[in-house]
XYZ file of C-alpha atoms in Angstrom:
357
model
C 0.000 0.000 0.000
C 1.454 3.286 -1.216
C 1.274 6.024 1.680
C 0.831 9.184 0.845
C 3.678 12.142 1.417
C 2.238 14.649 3.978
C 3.606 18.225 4.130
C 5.066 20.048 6.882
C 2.038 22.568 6.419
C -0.663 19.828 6.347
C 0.978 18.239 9.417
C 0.528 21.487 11.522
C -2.820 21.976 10.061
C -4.174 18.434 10.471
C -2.846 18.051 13.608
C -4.488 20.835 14.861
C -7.324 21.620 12.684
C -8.982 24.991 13.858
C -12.239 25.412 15.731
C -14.137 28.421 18.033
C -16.057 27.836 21.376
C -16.745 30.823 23.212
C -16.569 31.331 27.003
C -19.470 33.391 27.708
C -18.943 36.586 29.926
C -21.648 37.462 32.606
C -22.923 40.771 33.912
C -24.005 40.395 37.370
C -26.777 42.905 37.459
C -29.594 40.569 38.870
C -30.519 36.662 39.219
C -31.571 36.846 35.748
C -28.781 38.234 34.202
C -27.863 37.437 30.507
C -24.720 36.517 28.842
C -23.242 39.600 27.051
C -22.701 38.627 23.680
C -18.689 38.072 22.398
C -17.327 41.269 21.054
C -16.620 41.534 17.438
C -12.643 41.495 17.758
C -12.899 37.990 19.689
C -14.666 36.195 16.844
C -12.422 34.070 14.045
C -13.056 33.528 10.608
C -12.587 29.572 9.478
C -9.237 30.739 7.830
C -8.043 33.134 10.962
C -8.836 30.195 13.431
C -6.575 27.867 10.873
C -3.734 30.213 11.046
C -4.081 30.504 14.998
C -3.733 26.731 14.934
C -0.975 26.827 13.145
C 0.821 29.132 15.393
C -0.619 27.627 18.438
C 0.668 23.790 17.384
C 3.759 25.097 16.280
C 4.507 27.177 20.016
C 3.360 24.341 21.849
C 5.227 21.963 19.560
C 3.470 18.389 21.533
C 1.552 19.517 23.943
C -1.976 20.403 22.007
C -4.071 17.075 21.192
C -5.783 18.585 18.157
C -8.045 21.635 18.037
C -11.189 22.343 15.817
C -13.286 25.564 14.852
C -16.985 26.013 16.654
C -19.029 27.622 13.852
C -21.542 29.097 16.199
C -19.416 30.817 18.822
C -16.562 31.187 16.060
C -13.671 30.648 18.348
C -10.649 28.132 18.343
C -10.678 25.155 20.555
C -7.219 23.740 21.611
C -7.247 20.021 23.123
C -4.265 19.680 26.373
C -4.088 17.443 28.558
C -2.555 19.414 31.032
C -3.186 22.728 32.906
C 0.350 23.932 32.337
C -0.544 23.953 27.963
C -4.115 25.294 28.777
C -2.660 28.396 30.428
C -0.791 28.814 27.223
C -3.224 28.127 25.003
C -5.272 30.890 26.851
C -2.712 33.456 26.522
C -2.947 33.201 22.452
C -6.395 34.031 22.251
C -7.984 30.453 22.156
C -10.117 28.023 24.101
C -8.338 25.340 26.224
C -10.304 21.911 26.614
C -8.313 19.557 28.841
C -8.894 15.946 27.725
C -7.841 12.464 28.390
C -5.261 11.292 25.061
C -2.523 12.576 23.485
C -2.126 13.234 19.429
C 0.985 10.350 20.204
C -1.508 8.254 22.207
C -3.830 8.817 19.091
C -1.267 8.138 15.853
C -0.284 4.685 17.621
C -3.323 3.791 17.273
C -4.128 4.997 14.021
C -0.518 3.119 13.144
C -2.375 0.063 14.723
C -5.438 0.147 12.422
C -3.512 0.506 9.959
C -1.703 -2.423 10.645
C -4.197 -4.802 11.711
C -7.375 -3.554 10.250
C -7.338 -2.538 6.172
C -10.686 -3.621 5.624
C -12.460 -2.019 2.691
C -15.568 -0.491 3.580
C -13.990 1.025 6.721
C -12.591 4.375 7.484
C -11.229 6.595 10.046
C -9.553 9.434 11.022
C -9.195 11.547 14.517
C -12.157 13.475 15.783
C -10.914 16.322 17.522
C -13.954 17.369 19.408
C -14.459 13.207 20.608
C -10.347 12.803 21.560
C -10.994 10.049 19.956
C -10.162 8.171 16.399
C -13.705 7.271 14.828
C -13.696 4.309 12.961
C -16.713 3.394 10.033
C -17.739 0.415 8.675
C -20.240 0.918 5.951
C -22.301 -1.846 4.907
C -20.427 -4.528 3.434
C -18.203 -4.939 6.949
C -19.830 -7.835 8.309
C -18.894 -11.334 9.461
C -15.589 -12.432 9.240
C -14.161 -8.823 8.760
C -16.544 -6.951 11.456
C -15.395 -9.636 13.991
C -11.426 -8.896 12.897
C -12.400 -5.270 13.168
C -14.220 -5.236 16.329
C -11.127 -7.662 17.865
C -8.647 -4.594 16.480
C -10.996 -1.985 18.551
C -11.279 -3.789 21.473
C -8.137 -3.676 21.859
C -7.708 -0.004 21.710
C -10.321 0.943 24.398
C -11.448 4.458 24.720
C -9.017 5.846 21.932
C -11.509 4.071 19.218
C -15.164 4.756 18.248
C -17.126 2.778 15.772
C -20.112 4.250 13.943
C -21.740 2.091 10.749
C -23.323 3.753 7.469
C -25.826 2.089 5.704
C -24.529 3.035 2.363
C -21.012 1.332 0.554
C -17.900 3.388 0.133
C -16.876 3.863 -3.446
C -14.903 6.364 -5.913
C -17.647 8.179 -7.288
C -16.784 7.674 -11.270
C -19.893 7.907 -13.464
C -17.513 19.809 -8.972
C -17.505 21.767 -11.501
C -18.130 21.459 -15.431
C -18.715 17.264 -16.568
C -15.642 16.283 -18.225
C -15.585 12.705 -20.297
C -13.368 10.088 -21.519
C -13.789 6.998 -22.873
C -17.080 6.577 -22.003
C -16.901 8.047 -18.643
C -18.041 11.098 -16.668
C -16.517 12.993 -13.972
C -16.192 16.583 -13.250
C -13.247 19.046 -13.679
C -11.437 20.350 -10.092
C -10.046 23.643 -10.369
C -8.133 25.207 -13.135
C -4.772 25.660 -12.589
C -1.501 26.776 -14.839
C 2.161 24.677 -14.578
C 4.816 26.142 -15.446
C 2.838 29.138 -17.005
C 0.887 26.574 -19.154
C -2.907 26.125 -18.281
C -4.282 22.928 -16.821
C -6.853 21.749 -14.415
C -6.722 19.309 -11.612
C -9.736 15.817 -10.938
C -9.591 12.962 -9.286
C -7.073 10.280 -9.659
C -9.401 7.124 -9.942
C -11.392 9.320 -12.760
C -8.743 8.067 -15.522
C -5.572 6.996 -16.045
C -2.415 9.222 -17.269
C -2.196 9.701 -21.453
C -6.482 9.793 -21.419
C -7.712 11.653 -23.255
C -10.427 14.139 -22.298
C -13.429 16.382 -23.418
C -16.010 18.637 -22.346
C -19.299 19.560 -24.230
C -17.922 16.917 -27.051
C -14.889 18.449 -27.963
C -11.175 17.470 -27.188
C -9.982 19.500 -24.572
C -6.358 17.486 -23.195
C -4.673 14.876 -22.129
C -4.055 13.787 -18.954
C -0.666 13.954 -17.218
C -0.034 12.568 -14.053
C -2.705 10.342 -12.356
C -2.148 9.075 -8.765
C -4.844 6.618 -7.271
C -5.019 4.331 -4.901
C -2.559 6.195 -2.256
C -3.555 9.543 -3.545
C -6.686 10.704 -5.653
C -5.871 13.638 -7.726
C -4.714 13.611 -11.362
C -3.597 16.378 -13.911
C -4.715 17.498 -17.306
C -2.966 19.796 -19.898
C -5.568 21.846 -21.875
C -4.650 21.762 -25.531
C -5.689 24.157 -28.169
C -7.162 27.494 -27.377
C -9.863 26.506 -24.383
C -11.205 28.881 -21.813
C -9.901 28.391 -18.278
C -11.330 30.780 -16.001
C -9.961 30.300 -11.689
C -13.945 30.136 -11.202
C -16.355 27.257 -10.238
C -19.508 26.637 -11.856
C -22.700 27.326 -9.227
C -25.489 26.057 -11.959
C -27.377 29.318 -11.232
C -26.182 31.261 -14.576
C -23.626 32.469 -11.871
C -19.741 31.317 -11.043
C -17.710 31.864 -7.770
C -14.488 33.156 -8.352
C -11.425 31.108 -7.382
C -8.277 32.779 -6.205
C -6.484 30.758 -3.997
C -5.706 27.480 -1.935
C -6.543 26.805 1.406
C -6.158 23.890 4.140
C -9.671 22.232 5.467
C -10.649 22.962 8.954
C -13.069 20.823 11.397
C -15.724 22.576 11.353
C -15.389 24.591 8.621
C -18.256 25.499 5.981
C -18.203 24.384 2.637
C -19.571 23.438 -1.038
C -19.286 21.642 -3.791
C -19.955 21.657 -7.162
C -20.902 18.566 -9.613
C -21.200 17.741 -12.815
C -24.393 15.026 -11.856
C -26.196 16.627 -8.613
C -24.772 20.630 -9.122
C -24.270 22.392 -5.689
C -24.546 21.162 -2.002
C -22.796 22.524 1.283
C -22.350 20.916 4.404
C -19.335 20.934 7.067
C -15.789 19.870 7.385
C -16.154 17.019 10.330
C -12.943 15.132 9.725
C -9.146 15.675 8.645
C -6.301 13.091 7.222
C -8.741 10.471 7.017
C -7.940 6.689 5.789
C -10.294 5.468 3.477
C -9.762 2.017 2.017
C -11.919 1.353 -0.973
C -12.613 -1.776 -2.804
C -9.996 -0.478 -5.234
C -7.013 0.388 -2.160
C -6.380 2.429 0.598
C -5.927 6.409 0.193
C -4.981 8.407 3.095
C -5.113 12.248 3.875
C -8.423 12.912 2.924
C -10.983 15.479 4.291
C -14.050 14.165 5.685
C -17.341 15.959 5.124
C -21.372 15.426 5.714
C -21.529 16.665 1.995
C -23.516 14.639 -0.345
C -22.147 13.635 -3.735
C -23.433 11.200 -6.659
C -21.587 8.940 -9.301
C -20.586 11.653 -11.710
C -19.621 14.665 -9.121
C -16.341 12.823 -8.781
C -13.240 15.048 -9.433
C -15.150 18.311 -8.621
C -14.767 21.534 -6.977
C -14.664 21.352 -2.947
C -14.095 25.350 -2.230
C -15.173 27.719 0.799
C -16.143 31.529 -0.476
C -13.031 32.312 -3.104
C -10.657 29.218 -1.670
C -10.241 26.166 -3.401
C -10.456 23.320 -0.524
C -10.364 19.362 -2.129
C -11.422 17.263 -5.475
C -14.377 14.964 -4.566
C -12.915 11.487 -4.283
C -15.502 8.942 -2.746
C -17.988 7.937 0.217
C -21.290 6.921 0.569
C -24.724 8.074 0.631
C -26.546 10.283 -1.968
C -28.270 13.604 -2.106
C -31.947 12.397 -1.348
C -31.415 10.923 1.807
C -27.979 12.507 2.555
C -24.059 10.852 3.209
C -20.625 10.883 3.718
C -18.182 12.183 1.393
C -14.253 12.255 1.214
C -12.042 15.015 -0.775
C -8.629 14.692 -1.667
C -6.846 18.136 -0.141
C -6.232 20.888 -2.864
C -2.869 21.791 -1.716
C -1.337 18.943 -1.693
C -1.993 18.158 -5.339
C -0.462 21.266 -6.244
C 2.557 20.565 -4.675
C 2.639 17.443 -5.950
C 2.147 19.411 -9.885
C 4.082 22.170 -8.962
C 0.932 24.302 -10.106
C -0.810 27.267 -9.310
C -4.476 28.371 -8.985
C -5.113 30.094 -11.834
């Protein structure tokens, strides 16, 4: 099983993926008194809480446990597990949670799964808010392999969680404009330039490198570089004179423009955009998740309560004028609702050496 390369800057991230919880102030006026609302200057923005994660990991080096972003009292939530790392927390500007495992206590365990319990239909990844890695099974982990699985849990006690989907994970083959080839649909990522040259990024598992692809019927390039299992993202040189616009298509007569990269948070609003069910939002709820499919195992990917449809594969995961991940699988569908994984935008790029744009 290829593993994928994880950056410095996804490390710090993922490790300590931003969040907000307010501490609400009182005014002691009478027995009924009300909390005073937070003042403006205490509230973070998804991308400010990421950045204080960042710093906070980074001055604390090993003593955070993770951290995620509370969308409703927009401040950043830093797991210790010590007093000593909450006062410091506290002193830059975020919430201290003291809880009961370490991020070490956490990857040995996620090491162990790894190890021991490769089972496709199953996934998992740390849940910052839990302390806890949550493992799912979707529906095709039964017998034999729930019994291994459950055997592999047990044995981790309170570090694990297991939580069961009714639907099967998959690559969804079958955001953004449908692009074709050979037969197949998927839909085109972000566009992107290499070297100067314009390109766009998809999914991995969409096609294989030298395919060639097309959009409303005509020939619009070849693809470059494909990496799946391991990694999902893949790379396609536009040839001829095509439009490329750093914009994602909304299916409203409208487009949202595109400007940059960002890292996922927990907690962190989102949508994305598909060639077979359009546009749906939802919320980041898991980072550097392992998710092995029929087809292999691909790590790193960002976990969201975003439904997506055979088809929507490859498309645009973005949040206001960032571009976020490139739909790679789950389960589910957008009538009753699911799970769906995204391979992180950044990375890909580095891996290309591109550019938004």
């Amino acid at each position: 099983m290829k593993h994928r390369r994880i950056t410095k800057r996804r490390t710090a991230i993922a490790g300590a993926a931003a969040a907000a919880v307010v501490g609400a102030a009182f005014t002691l006026q009478s027995a009924t008194a009300t909390p005073a609302p937070p003042r403006a200057a205490d509230l973070l923005s998804a991308p400010a809480a990421a950045k204080l994660a960042s710093s906070v990991s980074s001055d604390l080096r090993g003593d955070t446990a993770g951290a995620y972003y509370d969308t409703e009292t927009r401040k950043l939530v830093v797991n210790v597990v010590d007093k000593a790392a909450a006062d410091k927390v506290r002193a830059k500007g975020a919430v201290a949670k003291v809880v009961q495992h370490t991020l070490a206590e956490l990857k040995e365990a996620r090491t162990t799964l790894s190890d021991k319990a490769t089972i496709p239909g199953t996934s998992w990844s740390v849940d910052p808010r839990k302390n806890k890695i949550v493992v799912t099974a979707d529906r095709t982990v039964k017998g034999g392999k729930l019994r291994k699985l459950d055997t592999v849990l047990d044995s981790l006690g309170s570090k694990v969680t297991l939580q069961r989907t009714s639907g099967e994970y998959r690559p969804f083959v079958a955001g953004g404009d449908a692009i074709t080839s050979g037969g197949g649909r998927c839909s085109l990522g972000f566009n992107v330039t290499v070297g100067g040259e314009p390109a766009f990024i998809t999914a991995g598992h969409c096609g294989k490198k030298g395919s060639e692809w097309s959009a409303d019927g005509a020939a619009i390039g070849t693809m470059e570089d494909s990496q799946f299992p391991g990694n999902d993202f893949a790379l396609v040189k536009y040839s001829g004179d095509v439009e490329h616009p750093s914009a994602v298509n909304l299916y409203n007569g409208s487009t949202q423009e595109i400007t940059k990269a960002a890292e996922a948070t927990v907690g962190q609003k989102v949508k994305r955009s598909g060639s077979t069910t359009q546009v749906h939002g939802g919320e980041v709820t898991g980072l550097n998740e392992t998710v092995n499919y029929s087809e292999g195992t691909v790590e790193g990917l960002i976990k969201t309560n975003v439904c997506a449809e055979p088809g929507d594969s490859g498309g645009a995961l973005f949040a206001g004028s960032s571009a976020v991940g490139l739909t790679s699988g789950g389960s589910g569908d957008c009538s009753a609702g699911g799970t769906t994984f995204f391979q992180p935008v950044p990375e890909a790029l580095e891996e290309f050496g591109a550019e938004i744009g």
